[in-house]
Short mmCIF file of N, CA, C and O in Angstrom, two decimals:
data_model
loop_
_atom_site.label_atom_id
_atom_site.label_comp_id
_atom_site.label_asym_id
_atom_site.label_seq_id
_atom_site.Cartn_x
_atom_site.Cartn_y
_atom_site.Cartn_z
N MET W 13 0.85 -1.18 0.00
CA MET W 13 0.00 0.00 0.00
C MET W 13 0.90 1.24 0.00
O MET W 13 1.80 1.35 0.82
N THR W 14 0.62 2.17 -0.91
CA THR W 14 1.40 3.40 -0.97
C THR W 14 1.01 4.32 0.19
O THR W 14 -0.06 4.16 0.79
N PRO W 15 1.86 5.31 0.50
CA PRO W 15 1.50 6.26 1.55
C PRO W 15 0.16 6.97 1.27
O PRO W 15 -0.65 7.15 2.17
N ARG W 16 -0.08 7.33 0.01
CA ARG W 16 -1.33 7.99 -0.36
C ARG W 16 -2.52 7.05 -0.11
O ARG W 16 -3.55 7.47 0.41
N GLU W 17 -2.38 5.80 -0.48
CA GLU W 17 -3.46 4.82 -0.26
C GLU W 17 -3.71 4.62 1.24
O GLU W 17 -4.86 4.47 1.66
N ARG W 18 -2.64 4.66 2.03
CA ARG W 18 -2.79 4.54 3.48
C ARG W 18 -3.58 5.71 4.05
O ARG W 18 -4.47 5.52 4.87
N VAL W 19 -3.25 6.92 3.62
CA VAL W 19 -3.95 8.12 4.09
C VAL W 19 -5.42 8.04 3.69
O VAL W 19 -6.31 8.30 4.52
N ALA W 20 -5.69 7.69 2.45
CA ALA W 20 -7.08 7.58 1.98
C ALA W 20 -7.85 6.56 2.80
O ALA W 20 -9.00 6.79 3.20
N ALA W 21 -7.22 5.44 3.08
CA ALA W 21 -7.87 4.39 3.88
C ALA W 21 -8.14 4.86 5.30
O ALA W 21 -9.21 4.58 5.86
N GLU W 22 -7.21 5.59 5.87
CA GLU W 22 -7.39 6.11 7.24
C GLU W 22 -8.55 7.11 7.29
O GLU W 22 -9.37 7.08 8.21
N ILE W 23 -8.61 8.00 6.30
CA ILE W 23 -9.71 8.98 6.26
C ILE W 23 -11.04 8.27 6.06
O ILE W 23 -12.03 8.57 6.74
N ALA W 24 -11.06 7.31 5.15
CA ALA W 24 -12.29 6.54 4.89
C ALA W 24 -12.75 5.82 6.15
O ALA W 24 -13.94 5.81 6.49
N GLU W 25 -11.81 5.22 6.87
CA GLU W 25 -12.12 4.49 8.11
C GLU W 25 -12.70 5.43 9.16
O GLU W 25 -13.68 5.13 9.82
N ARG W 26 -12.09 6.63 9.29
CA ARG W 26 -12.50 7.59 10.32
C ARG W 26 -13.83 8.25 9.99
O ARG W 26 -14.63 8.51 10.88
N THR W 27 -14.08 8.52 8.70
CA THR W 27 -15.25 9.31 8.31
C THR W 27 -16.38 8.49 7.70
O THR W 27 -17.51 8.96 7.65
N GLY W 28 -16.05 7.31 7.19
CA GLY W 28 -17.05 6.51 6.48
C GLY W 28 -17.23 6.91 5.03
O GLY W 28 -18.10 6.39 4.33
N ILE W 29 -16.41 7.86 4.55
CA ILE W 29 -16.53 8.33 3.16
C ILE W 29 -16.05 7.24 2.21
O ILE W 29 -15.00 6.64 2.41
N THR W 30 -16.84 7.00 1.17
CA THR W 30 -16.49 6.07 0.10
C THR W 30 -16.63 6.79 -1.23
O THR W 30 -17.25 7.86 -1.31
N GLU W 31 -16.09 6.20 -2.28
CA GLU W 31 -16.26 6.77 -3.62
C GLU W 31 -17.74 6.82 -4.00
O GLU W 31 -18.19 7.78 -4.63
N ALA W 32 -18.50 5.82 -3.60
CA ALA W 32 -19.94 5.81 -3.90
C ALA W 32 -20.65 6.96 -3.19
O ALA W 32 -21.54 7.61 -3.76
N MET W 33 -20.26 7.26 -1.96
CA MET W 33 -20.85 8.38 -1.22
C MET W 33 -20.50 9.70 -1.92
O MET W 33 -21.35 10.59 -2.05
N ILE W 34 -19.25 9.83 -2.35
CA ILE W 34 -18.83 11.04 -3.06
C ILE W 34 -19.68 11.22 -4.31
O ILE W 34 -20.17 12.32 -4.59
N GLU W 35 -19.89 10.15 -5.06
CA GLU W 35 -20.70 10.24 -6.27
C GLU W 35 -22.13 10.66 -5.96
O GLU W 35 -22.68 11.53 -6.64
N ARG W 36 -22.73 10.09 -4.93
CA ARG W 36 -24.10 10.49 -4.54
C ARG W 36 -24.14 11.96 -4.14
O ARG W 36 -25.04 12.70 -4.55
N LEU W 37 -23.17 12.39 -3.35
CA LEU W 37 -23.11 13.78 -2.90
C LEU W 37 -22.95 14.73 -4.08
O LEU W 37 -23.69 15.72 -4.20
N VAL W 38 -22.00 14.46 -4.94
CA VAL W 38 -21.74 15.34 -6.09
C VAL W 38 -22.97 15.44 -6.99
O VAL W 38 -23.38 16.55 -7.37
N HIS W 39 -23.58 14.32 -7.31
CA HIS W 39 -24.75 14.34 -8.20
C HIS W 39 -25.94 15.06 -7.55
O HIS W 39 -26.61 15.85 -8.22
N ALA W 40 -26.19 14.80 -6.28
CA ALA W 40 -27.30 15.47 -5.60
C ALA W 40 -27.03 16.97 -5.46
O ALA W 40 -27.94 17.79 -5.67
N PHE W 41 -25.80 17.33 -5.14
CA PHE W 41 -25.45 18.74 -4.97
C PHE W 41 -25.62 19.49 -6.29
O PHE W 41 -26.25 20.56 -6.34
N TYR W 42 -25.08 18.95 -7.37
CA TYR W 42 -25.16 19.67 -8.64
C TYR W 42 -26.58 19.67 -9.21
O TYR W 42 -26.93 20.58 -9.97
N ALA W 43 -27.42 18.75 -8.84
CA ALA W 43 -28.83 18.83 -9.22
C ALA W 43 -29.45 20.07 -8.57
O ALA W 43 -30.23 20.79 -9.20
N LYS W 44 -29.08 20.35 -7.33
CA LYS W 44 -29.57 21.56 -6.65
C LYS W 44 -28.98 22.82 -7.27
O LYS W 44 -29.69 23.81 -7.47
N VAL W 45 -27.69 22.79 -7.59
CA VAL W 45 -27.04 23.94 -8.22
C VAL W 45 -27.73 24.28 -9.54
O VAL W 45 -28.02 25.45 -9.83
N ARG W 46 -28.02 23.26 -10.33
CA ARG W 46 -28.63 23.48 -11.65
C ARG W 46 -30.04 24.05 -11.55
O ARG W 46 -30.53 24.64 -12.51
N ALA W 47 -30.68 23.91 -10.41
CA ALA W 47 -32.03 24.44 -10.21
C ALA W 47 -32.02 25.74 -9.41
O ALA W 47 -33.08 26.34 -9.21
N ASP W 48 -30.85 26.16 -8.95
CA ASP W 48 -30.78 27.32 -8.06
C ASP W 48 -30.81 28.63 -8.85
O ASP W 48 -30.08 28.81 -9.83
N GLU W 49 -31.63 29.56 -8.38
CA GLU W 49 -31.81 30.84 -9.06
C GLU W 49 -30.52 31.63 -9.21
O GLU W 49 -30.28 32.29 -10.22
N MET W 50 -29.66 31.60 -8.21
CA MET W 50 -28.41 32.37 -8.25
C MET W 50 -27.29 31.63 -8.96
O MET W 50 -26.55 32.22 -9.75
N LEU W 51 -27.14 30.34 -8.69
CA LEU W 51 -25.98 29.60 -9.20
C LEU W 51 -26.19 29.00 -10.59
O LEU W 51 -25.24 28.89 -11.36
N ALA W 52 -27.40 28.60 -10.91
CA ALA W 52 -27.66 27.94 -12.20
C ALA W 52 -27.18 28.78 -13.39
O ALA W 52 -26.53 28.23 -14.29
N PRO W 53 -27.46 30.08 -13.44
CA PRO W 53 -26.99 30.85 -14.60
C PRO W 53 -25.48 30.84 -14.77
O PRO W 53 -24.98 30.78 -15.90
N VAL W 54 -24.73 30.86 -13.67
CA VAL W 54 -23.26 30.86 -13.75
C VAL W 54 -22.78 29.53 -14.33
O VAL W 54 -21.94 29.51 -15.23
N PHE W 55 -23.32 28.43 -13.84
CA PHE W 55 -22.90 27.11 -14.31
C PHE W 55 -23.41 26.81 -15.70
O PHE W 55 -22.67 26.33 -16.55
N ASN W 56 -24.69 27.08 -15.93
CA ASN W 56 -25.29 26.72 -17.22
C ASN W 56 -24.72 27.51 -18.39
O ASN W 56 -24.75 27.05 -19.52
N ALA W 57 -24.17 28.70 -18.12
CA ALA W 57 -23.53 29.48 -19.18
C ALA W 57 -22.21 28.86 -19.62
O ALA W 57 -21.72 29.16 -20.71
N ARG W 58 -21.66 27.98 -18.80
CA ARG W 58 -20.33 27.43 -19.07
C ARG W 58 -20.31 25.92 -19.30
O ARG W 58 -19.36 25.40 -19.86
N ILE W 59 -21.33 25.23 -18.84
CA ILE W 59 -21.34 23.76 -18.93
C ILE W 59 -22.53 23.32 -19.78
O ILE W 59 -23.67 23.52 -19.39
N GLN W 60 -22.22 22.76 -20.93
CA GLN W 60 -23.27 22.23 -21.80
C GLN W 60 -23.49 20.74 -21.56
O GLN W 60 -24.61 20.27 -21.58
N ASP W 61 -22.42 20.01 -21.34
CA ASP W 61 -22.49 18.56 -21.11
C ASP W 61 -22.11 18.29 -19.66
O ASP W 61 -20.93 18.37 -19.29
N TRP W 62 -23.11 17.99 -18.85
CA TRP W 62 -22.88 17.86 -17.41
C TRP W 62 -22.17 16.57 -17.00
O TRP W 62 -21.52 16.54 -15.97
N GLU W 63 -22.29 15.50 -17.77
CA GLU W 63 -21.68 14.23 -17.34
C GLU W 63 -20.17 14.33 -17.15
O GLU W 63 -19.65 13.90 -16.12
N PRO W 64 -19.42 14.90 -18.11
CA PRO W 64 -17.97 15.03 -17.87
C PRO W 64 -17.66 15.93 -16.66
O PRO W 64 -16.72 15.66 -15.92
N HIS W 65 -18.46 16.98 -16.49
CA HIS W 65 -18.24 17.86 -15.34
C HIS W 65 -18.47 17.11 -14.02
O HIS W 65 -17.68 17.23 -13.09
N LEU W 66 -19.54 16.33 -13.97
CA LEU W 66 -19.83 15.56 -12.75
C LEU W 66 -18.73 14.54 -12.47
O LEU W 66 -18.33 14.36 -11.31
N ALA W 67 -18.23 13.89 -13.51
CA ALA W 67 -17.13 12.93 -13.32
C ALA W 67 -15.89 13.65 -12.79
O ALA W 67 -15.20 13.14 -11.89
N GLN W 68 -15.62 14.84 -13.33
CA GLN W 68 -14.47 15.62 -12.87
C GLN W 68 -14.67 16.06 -11.41
O GLN W 68 -13.73 16.04 -10.61
N MET W 69 -15.89 16.42 -11.05
CA MET W 69 -16.16 16.84 -9.67
C MET W 69 -16.07 15.66 -8.70
O MET W 69 -15.63 15.83 -7.57
N CYS W 70 -16.44 14.47 -9.15
CA CYS W 70 -16.25 13.28 -8.31
C CYS W 70 -14.76 13.04 -8.07
O CYS W 70 -14.35 12.76 -6.94
N ALA W 71 -13.94 13.19 -9.11
CA ALA W 71 -12.49 13.04 -8.95
C ALA W 71 -11.94 14.12 -8.03
O ALA W 71 -11.09 13.85 -7.17
N PHE W 72 -12.44 15.36 -8.19
CA PHE W 72 -12.01 16.46 -7.34
C PHE W 72 -12.29 16.16 -5.87
O PHE W 72 -11.41 16.26 -5.01
N TRP W 73 -13.55 15.78 -5.57
CA TRP W 73 -13.92 15.53 -4.18
C TRP W 73 -13.24 14.29 -3.62
O TRP W 73 -12.95 14.23 -2.43
N SER W 74 -12.93 13.32 -4.45
CA SER W 74 -12.14 12.17 -4.01
C SER W 74 -10.75 12.64 -3.58
O SER W 74 -10.24 12.23 -2.54
N SER W 75 -10.17 13.52 -4.39
CA SER W 75 -8.85 14.06 -4.06
C SER W 75 -8.87 14.92 -2.82
O SER W 75 -7.96 14.85 -1.99
N VAL W 76 -9.91 15.72 -2.67
CA VAL W 76 -10.01 16.62 -1.52
C VAL W 76 -10.35 15.85 -0.24
O VAL W 76 -9.69 16.01 0.79
N ALA W 77 -11.39 15.05 -0.30
CA ALA W 77 -11.90 14.40 0.91
C ALA W 77 -11.08 13.19 1.33
O ALA W 77 -10.88 12.95 2.52
N LEU W 78 -10.60 12.42 0.36
CA LEU W 78 -9.87 11.19 0.67
C LEU W 78 -8.38 11.26 0.33
O LEU W 78 -7.65 10.30 0.55
N MET W 79 -7.95 12.38 -0.23
CA MET W 79 -6.54 12.56 -0.60
C MET W 79 -6.06 11.52 -1.61
O MET W 79 -4.92 11.07 -1.56
N THR W 80 -6.95 11.15 -2.55
CA THR W 80 -6.61 10.08 -3.51
C THR W 80 -5.72 10.54 -4.66
O THR W 80 -5.10 9.71 -5.32
N GLY W 81 -5.71 11.84 -4.93
CA GLY W 81 -4.91 12.33 -6.06
C GLY W 81 -5.55 12.06 -7.41
O GLY W 81 -4.88 12.16 -8.44
N ARG W 82 -6.84 11.76 -7.45
CA ARG W 82 -7.51 11.46 -8.71
C ARG W 82 -7.71 12.69 -9.59
O ARG W 82 -7.80 12.57 -10.81
N TYR W 83 -7.81 13.86 -9.01
CA TYR W 83 -8.10 15.09 -9.77
C TYR W 83 -6.80 15.74 -10.21
O TYR W 83 -5.86 15.87 -9.43
N HIS W 84 -6.77 16.17 -11.48
CA HIS W 84 -5.57 16.80 -12.03
C HIS W 84 -5.93 18.09 -12.77
O HIS W 84 -5.37 18.37 -13.82
N GLY W 85 -6.85 18.86 -12.23
CA GLY W 85 -7.28 20.09 -12.89
C GLY W 85 -6.71 21.33 -12.22
O GLY W 85 -5.85 21.25 -11.35
N THR W 86 -7.23 22.47 -12.66
CA THR W 86 -6.79 23.77 -12.14
C THR W 86 -8.02 24.56 -11.70
O THR W 86 -8.49 25.45 -12.42
N PRO W 87 -8.57 24.24 -10.53
CA PRO W 87 -9.81 24.90 -10.12
C PRO W 87 -9.69 26.41 -9.96
O PRO W 87 -10.61 27.14 -10.33
N MET W 88 -8.57 26.90 -9.48
CA MET W 88 -8.44 28.35 -9.30
C MET W 88 -8.52 29.06 -10.65
O MET W 88 -9.25 30.03 -10.81
N ALA W 89 -7.79 28.55 -11.62
CA ALA W 89 -7.80 29.18 -12.95
C ALA W 89 -9.20 29.17 -13.56
O ALA W 89 -9.59 30.13 -14.25
N LYS W 90 -9.96 28.13 -13.31
CA LYS W 90 -11.32 28.04 -13.87
C LYS W 90 -12.28 28.99 -13.17
O LYS W 90 -13.25 29.46 -13.77
N HIS W 91 -12.05 29.27 -11.89
CA HIS W 91 -12.98 30.11 -11.13
C HIS W 91 -12.65 31.60 -11.19
O HIS W 91 -13.54 32.43 -11.03
N MET W 92 -11.39 31.95 -11.41
CA MET W 92 -11.00 33.37 -11.36
C MET W 92 -11.79 34.27 -12.31
O MET W 92 -12.15 35.37 -11.91
N PRO W 93 -12.10 33.84 -13.54
CA PRO W 93 -12.84 34.76 -14.42
C PRO W 93 -14.36 34.77 -14.21
O PRO W 93 -15.06 35.53 -14.88
N LEU W 94 -14.87 33.97 -13.31
CA LEU W 94 -16.32 33.87 -13.16
C LEU W 94 -16.91 35.15 -12.54
O LEU W 94 -16.29 35.78 -11.69
N PRO W 95 -18.14 35.51 -12.94
CA PRO W 95 -18.80 36.70 -12.40
C PRO W 95 -19.47 36.39 -11.06
O PRO W 95 -20.69 36.44 -10.92
N VAL W 96 -18.66 36.04 -10.07
CA VAL W 96 -19.18 35.63 -8.76
C VAL W 96 -18.54 36.46 -7.66
O VAL W 96 -17.49 37.07 -7.87
N ASP W 97 -19.19 36.45 -6.51
CA ASP W 97 -18.63 37.12 -5.34
C ASP W 97 -19.06 36.37 -4.09
O ASP W 97 -19.52 35.23 -4.16
N ALA W 98 -18.92 37.02 -2.93
CA ALA W 98 -19.20 36.37 -1.65
C ALA W 98 -20.59 35.75 -1.60
O ALA W 98 -20.77 34.66 -1.05
N ALA W 99 -21.58 36.43 -2.16
CA ALA W 99 -22.95 35.90 -2.12
C ALA W 99 -23.05 34.56 -2.84
O ALA W 99 -23.75 33.65 -2.37
N HIS W 100 -22.33 34.41 -3.95
CA HIS W 100 -22.34 33.14 -4.68
C HIS W 100 -21.66 32.03 -3.87
O HIS W 100 -22.15 30.90 -3.82
N PHE W 101 -20.54 32.37 -3.24
CA PHE W 101 -19.85 31.37 -2.43
C PHE W 101 -20.68 30.97 -1.22
O PHE W 101 -20.73 29.81 -0.84
N ASP W 102 -21.37 31.94 -0.63
CA ASP W 102 -22.25 31.62 0.50
C ASP W 102 -23.38 30.70 0.07
O ASP W 102 -23.73 29.75 0.79
N ARG W 103 -23.96 30.97 -1.09
CA ARG W 103 -25.05 30.12 -1.59
C ARG W 103 -24.53 28.73 -1.91
O ARG W 103 -25.19 27.73 -1.60
N TRP W 104 -23.37 28.65 -2.56
CA TRP W 104 -22.74 27.36 -2.88
C TRP W 104 -22.54 26.56 -1.60
O TRP W 104 -22.88 25.38 -1.55
N LEU W 105 -21.99 27.21 -0.57
CA LEU W 105 -21.75 26.52 0.70
C LEU W 105 -23.06 26.08 1.35
O LEU W 105 -23.13 24.98 1.91
N ALA W 106 -24.08 26.92 1.31
CA ALA W 106 -25.38 26.56 1.91
C ALA W 106 -25.96 25.33 1.23
O ALA W 106 -26.44 24.40 1.91
N LEU W 107 -25.93 25.29 -0.09
CA LEU W 107 -26.45 24.12 -0.82
C LEU W 107 -25.60 22.89 -0.55
O LEU W 107 -26.13 21.78 -0.40
N PHE W 108 -24.28 23.08 -0.51
CA PHE W 108 -23.39 21.95 -0.25
C PHE W 108 -23.63 21.39 1.15
O PHE W 108 -23.74 20.17 1.33
N GLU W 109 -23.75 22.27 2.13
CA GLU W 109 -23.99 21.84 3.50
C GLU W 109 -25.32 21.08 3.60
O GLU W 109 -25.39 20.01 4.21
N GLN W 110 -26.35 21.63 3.00
CA GLN W 110 -27.67 20.97 3.02
C GLN W 110 -27.56 19.58 2.41
O GLN W 110 -28.06 18.61 2.98
N THR W 111 -26.90 19.47 1.28
CA THR W 111 -26.78 18.19 0.58
C THR W 111 -25.94 17.20 1.38
O THR W 111 -26.31 16.03 1.51
N ALA W 112 -24.81 17.67 1.92
CA ALA W 112 -23.95 16.78 2.70
C ALA W 112 -24.69 16.23 3.92
O ALA W 112 -24.57 15.05 4.25
N ARG W 113 -25.47 17.08 4.57
CA ARG W 113 -26.22 16.62 5.75
C ARG W 113 -27.32 15.63 5.37
O ARG W 113 -27.64 14.74 6.15
N GLU W 114 -27.87 15.77 4.17
CA GLU W 114 -28.91 14.84 3.69
C GLU W 114 -28.32 13.49 3.29
O GLU W 114 -28.93 12.45 3.52
N ILE W 115 -27.16 13.50 2.67
CA ILE W 115 -26.57 12.30 2.05
C ILE W 115 -25.65 11.53 2.99
O ILE W 115 -25.59 10.30 2.94
N CYS W 116 -24.91 12.24 3.83
CA CYS W 116 -23.80 11.64 4.55
C CYS W 116 -24.07 11.50 6.05
O CYS W 116 -24.78 12.31 6.63
N PRO W 117 -23.44 10.50 6.67
CA PRO W 117 -23.48 10.42 8.14
C PRO W 117 -22.71 11.61 8.73
O PRO W 117 -21.92 12.25 8.02
N PRO W 118 -22.91 11.90 10.01
CA PRO W 118 -22.33 13.11 10.61
C PRO W 118 -20.81 13.26 10.45
O PRO W 118 -20.33 14.35 10.14
N GLU W 119 -20.05 12.19 10.64
CA GLU W 119 -18.58 12.29 10.53
C GLU W 119 -18.17 12.66 9.11
O GLU W 119 -17.28 13.48 8.91
N ALA W 120 -18.81 12.04 8.14
CA ALA W 120 -18.50 12.33 6.74
C ALA W 120 -18.93 13.74 6.38
O ALA W 120 -18.19 14.49 5.73
N SER W 121 -20.12 14.11 6.80
CA SER W 121 -20.63 15.46 6.53
C SER W 121 -19.69 16.51 7.09
O SER W 121 -19.34 17.48 6.41
N ALA W 122 -19.26 16.34 8.33
CA ALA W 122 -18.36 17.30 8.97
C ALA W 122 -17.04 17.42 8.18
O ALA W 122 -16.52 18.52 7.99
N HIS W 123 -16.52 16.30 7.72
CA HIS W 123 -15.27 16.30 6.95
C HIS W 123 -15.47 17.03 5.61
O HIS W 123 -14.66 17.89 5.25
N PHE W 124 -16.53 16.71 4.90
CA PHE W 124 -16.81 17.38 3.63
C PHE W 124 -16.99 18.88 3.84
O PHE W 124 -16.48 19.68 3.05
N LEU W 125 -17.71 19.27 4.89
CA LEU W 125 -17.98 20.68 5.11
C LEU W 125 -16.73 21.45 5.48
O LEU W 125 -16.55 22.60 5.05
N ALA W 126 -15.84 20.85 6.26
CA ALA W 126 -14.57 21.52 6.57
C ALA W 126 -13.78 21.76 5.29
O ALA W 126 -13.23 22.85 5.07
N CYS W 127 -13.75 20.77 4.42
CA CYS W 127 -13.06 20.92 3.13
C CYS W 127 -13.74 21.98 2.27
O CYS W 127 -13.07 22.84 1.68
N ALA W 128 -15.05 21.95 2.20
CA ALA W 128 -15.80 22.89 1.36
C ALA W 128 -15.59 24.33 1.81
O ALA W 128 -15.46 25.23 0.98
N ARG W 129 -15.56 24.55 3.11
CA ARG W 129 -15.35 25.92 3.62
C ARG W 129 -13.96 26.44 3.23
O ARG W 129 -13.82 27.60 2.84
N ARG W 130 -12.94 25.58 3.32
CA ARG W 130 -11.59 26.00 2.92
C ARG W 130 -11.54 26.29 1.41
O ARG W 130 -10.93 27.26 0.98
N ILE W 131 -12.18 25.44 0.63
CA ILE W 131 -12.19 25.63 -0.82
C ILE W 131 -12.89 26.92 -1.19
O ILE W 131 -12.38 27.72 -1.99
N ALA W 132 -14.06 27.17 -0.61
CA ALA W 132 -14.81 28.39 -0.92
C ALA W 132 -14.00 29.63 -0.55
O ALA W 132 -13.93 30.59 -1.32
N ALA W 133 -13.38 29.62 0.63
CA ALA W 133 -12.58 30.77 1.06
C ALA W 133 -11.41 31.01 0.11
O ALA W 133 -11.13 32.14 -0.29
N SER W 134 -10.74 29.94 -0.28
CA SER W 134 -9.61 30.05 -1.19
C SER W 134 -10.04 30.57 -2.56
O SER W 134 -9.41 31.48 -3.12
N LEU W 135 -11.12 30.02 -3.10
CA LEU W 135 -11.59 30.46 -4.41
C LEU W 135 -12.08 31.91 -4.36
O LEU W 135 -11.85 32.68 -5.30
N GLU W 136 -12.73 32.30 -3.28
CA GLU W 136 -13.18 33.69 -3.16
C GLU W 136 -11.97 34.63 -3.15
O GLU W 136 -11.99 35.68 -3.80
N LEU W 137 -10.90 34.26 -2.43
CA LEU W 137 -9.68 35.08 -2.44
C LEU W 137 -9.10 35.18 -3.86
O LEU W 137 -8.68 36.25 -4.28
N GLY W 138 -9.10 34.06 -4.58
CA GLY W 138 -8.58 34.06 -5.95
C GLY W 138 -9.41 34.91 -6.89
O GLY W 138 -8.87 35.66 -7.71
N VAL W 139 -10.73 34.83 -6.78
CA VAL W 139 -11.62 35.64 -7.62
C VAL W 139 -11.42 37.12 -7.30
O VAL W 139 -11.34 37.96 -8.20
N ALA W 140 -11.34 37.45 -6.01
CA ALA W 140 -11.12 38.84 -5.61
C ALA W 140 -9.80 39.35 -6.19
O ALA W 140 -9.75 40.43 -6.79
N ASN W 141 -8.75 38.55 -6.03
CA ASN W 141 -7.44 38.94 -6.53
C ASN W 141 -7.45 39.15 -8.04
O ASN W 141 -6.86 40.10 -8.55
N ALA W 142 -8.15 38.27 -8.76
CA ALA W 142 -8.25 38.40 -10.22
C ALA W 142 -8.98 39.68 -10.62
O ALA W 142 -8.81 40.17 -11.74
N ASN W 143 -9.76 40.23 -9.69
CA ASN W 143 -10.48 41.47 -9.94
C ASN W 143 -9.78 42.67 -9.30
O ASN W 143 -10.38 43.74 -9.13
N GLY W 144 -8.52 42.50 -8.93
CA GLY W 144 -7.72 43.59 -8.41
C GLY W 144 -8.03 43.96 -6.96
O GLY W 144 -7.71 45.06 -6.52
N VAL W 145 -8.65 43.04 -6.22
CA VAL W 145 -9.00 43.30 -4.83
C VAL W 145 -8.20 42.38 -3.92
O VAL W 145 -8.25 41.16 -4.08
N MET W 146 -7.47 42.99 -2.98
CA MET W 146 -6.73 42.21 -2.00
C MET W 146 -7.55 42.23 -0.71
O MET W 146 -7.70 43.27 -0.09
N LEU W 147 -8.10 41.07 -0.35
CA LEU W 147 -8.94 40.99 0.84
C LEU W 147 -8.09 40.90 2.09
O LEU W 147 -7.10 40.17 2.12
N GLY W 148 -8.51 41.61 3.12
CA GLY W 148 -7.88 41.49 4.42
C GLY W 148 -8.53 40.35 5.19
O GLY W 148 -9.55 39.80 4.77
N VAL W 149 -7.98 40.02 6.33
CA VAL W 149 -8.53 38.95 7.16
C VAL W 149 -9.98 39.28 7.50
O VAL W 149 -10.29 40.38 7.96
N GLY W 150 -10.87 38.34 7.23
CA GLY W 150 -12.28 38.51 7.54
C GLY W 150 -13.07 39.31 6.51
O GLY W 150 -14.29 39.40 6.63
N GLU W 151 -12.40 39.88 5.52
CA GLU W 151 -13.11 40.64 4.48
C GLU W 151 -13.68 39.70 3.43
O GLU W 151 -13.16 38.60 3.21
N ARG W 152 -14.75 40.12 2.80
CA ARG W 152 -15.40 39.34 1.75
C ARG W 152 -15.37 40.13 0.45
O ARG W 152 -15.36 41.36 0.47
N PHE W 153 -15.40 39.43 -0.67
CA PHE W 153 -15.39 40.07 -1.98
C PHE W 153 -16.82 40.34 -2.42
O PHE W 153 -17.62 39.41 -2.56
N ARG W 154 -17.14 41.60 -2.63
CA ARG W 154 -18.46 41.99 -3.10
C ARG W 154 -18.29 42.84 -4.35
O ARG W 154 -17.60 43.85 -4.34
N ARG W 155 -18.94 42.39 -5.42
CA ARG W 155 -18.87 43.14 -6.68
C ARG W 155 -19.74 44.38 -6.58
O ARG W 155 -20.77 44.38 -5.92
N GLN W 156 -19.32 45.44 -7.27
CA GLN W 156 -20.14 46.66 -7.37
C GLN W 156 -21.40 46.31 -8.13
O GLN W 156 -21.34 45.66 -9.16
N GLN W 157 -22.52 46.70 -7.63
CA GLN W 157 -23.80 46.48 -8.33
C GLN W 157 -23.93 47.51 -9.46
O GLN W 157 -23.49 48.64 -9.32
N GLU W 158 -24.54 47.09 -10.57
CA GLU W 158 -24.79 48.00 -11.69
C GLU W 158 -25.53 49.23 -11.18
O GLU W 158 -26.54 49.11 -10.50
N GLY W 159 -25.04 50.41 -11.51
CA GLY W 159 -25.71 51.64 -11.15
C GLY W 159 -25.49 52.08 -9.71
O GLY W 159 -25.97 53.13 -9.30
N ALA W 160 -24.78 51.30 -8.93
CA ALA W 160 -24.55 51.65 -7.52
C ALA W 160 -23.44 52.68 -7.42
O ALA W 160 -22.54 52.73 -8.25
N MET W 161 -23.50 53.49 -6.41
CA MET W 161 -22.47 54.48 -6.16
C MET W 161 -21.25 53.76 -5.58
O MET W 161 -21.40 52.89 -4.74
N PRO W 162 -20.03 54.13 -6.00
CA PRO W 162 -18.81 53.49 -5.46
C PRO W 162 -18.62 53.80 -3.99
O PRO W 162 -19.11 54.71 -3.45
#
């Protein structure tokens, strides 16, 4: 067993997370995203064929939650140009949390949510930076609303 396989097995043993659970979570979560008033337009403008995206997200969450190394993408580069801000990340987290609590036992849900919060915070920092905004500790990225005073 490789060191990576040992770590994945230890996390799986501690949390109960399996590849099948990850697949159920990813598919249920993105079904909610695709129906969400705020998030659906962002995703649907960029994803025409959802099956490859879902497979990639399963690999991503396997890498994040179980440390399997299955994902080989560049999530920051893909998210930096998106027209999103703190409100989008908050909505994404709320849907993810709801789905994780519905699909997963408590230990697995807690593990997924800790990972999701770190990912959302990191991506929000990257999006802000791509828009010329350096966030301080505790600050959130908020886009100027059309017609709003600066």
